[in-house]
Amino acid sequence: MNLKVNVTDRIYWLGANDRRKELFENLWPLPDGVSYNSYLITDEKTALLDTIEMGTGGDYVGWIEHLLGEHGRKDLDYLIVNHMEPDHSGEIGDIVRRWPNVRIVGNCKTFKILEGYYGITENLAEVKDGDTLELGHHKLRFVMTPWVHWPETMMTYDTTEHILFSGDAFGTFGTLDGAVFDDEIADFEEKYLSEMRRYYSNIVGKYSNMVQKTFCKLNGVPLNVICPLHGPVWRSNPGKVVDLYDKWSRYEAEEGVVIIYGSMYGNNAATADYIARKCAEAGIKKIKVHDASKTHLSYLINDIWRYRGVVLGSCAYNTNMFPKVEQLTTELLHMGVKDKLLGLFGSYSWNGGGVRNLKTFAETIGWPLVAEPVDVFGTPTPDKLSACDAIAAGMAEGLSKHE
Ligand code: FEO
């Protein structure tokens, strides 16, 4: 592709839209694909910031050659590696083969992974937090941001034009369908918002405290443009994506409830619908119900991030939780999700296990229960279901009090 997409006068976006891949990291569904972004600066010295996933960008090297040629240049002086995950480092080998003298800029952790993946150990320029690199007009500063999203991740800040090359941070699932910049997208809320939160919650959310540390580091730093490695480039309203990431990394959530159940023969599904109706009667206006067997884990986590209230239901399964619910609780513990209100229900036919293990989950993760858990024996008849009224009432009360 020989597109010339200017971020500013001498900074270009180069990227690829991946509509083939079914699962990001071979885990997370990509119904709307994903973009891999990289950036080229053509100054007195030239620099490529990150690459793209191998094989997704056609003649990616030829594209860089073309843009360099537009400025009468042939050489690539620097390859700045903000993140080593292969969706961004996949073309490093091709870059080094084409420009064998390119200096690879990264930190000590970058280079360990670089050697592990690509066997590259030469022409390395190690930088530390706050180090700078002069390209001519542009002066770059490096900001170490470990665990946003891997240990080696860093950001590069152009102090001249106040542009932040932010790595995975401020990224999203979803391809760039012609529109590369935020001001070219009229329907962000419809097209990207949920996918951005699903990306944040499942990929970066575990490291929310490190995202907050990054915000501290960037406090007071002017941001004219944010250039992430996935999704739109934010040149008109970077504050919008900063606000979203800030909110999500502080576990700020909407006043609503997501009800997620595992049900083998429909009993728990009926209980979930009963609780949902009682929540509506109690005044909760945002309610979402999911069958954990049907809806992919990543969408469940997305809604858990979105709403303050969570109600989990599990039938007993071999004296434990239903496997799909158990998988969800394991992931939530792994992510260390905070600041939720919790309701629990379930069902059993012989000696239980669903609700018993959900209670253990609640104690471990530390989310307060809004009411006593309800474990229904057999069919959820009206007399048994009425015990669930307290879950809906407790959730409504808890949500109304939460600041
Ligand atoms: Fe988009 Fe952590 O890679």
Short mmCIF file of C-alpha atoms in Angstrom, two decimals, residues 111-122:
data_model
loop_
_atom_site.label_atom_id
_atom_site.label_comp_id
_atom_site.label_asym_id
_atom_site.label_seq_id
_atom_site.Cartn_x
_atom_site.Cartn_y
_atom_site.Cartn_z
CA PHE A 111 16.19 -6.39 23.99
CA LYS A 112 15.86 -9.60 25.97
CA ILE A 113 12.57 -10.35 24.21
CA LEU A 114 13.98 -9.14 20.88
CA GLU A 115 16.72 -11.73 21.10
CA GLY A 116 14.29 -14.41 22.22
CA TYR A 117 11.93 -13.86 19.30
CA TYR A 118 14.19 -12.76 16.48
CA GLY A 119 17.78 -13.53 17.54
CA ILE A 120 18.71 -9.84 17.11
CA THR A 121 21.53 -8.66 19.39
CA GLU A 122 23.28 -5.93 17.40
#
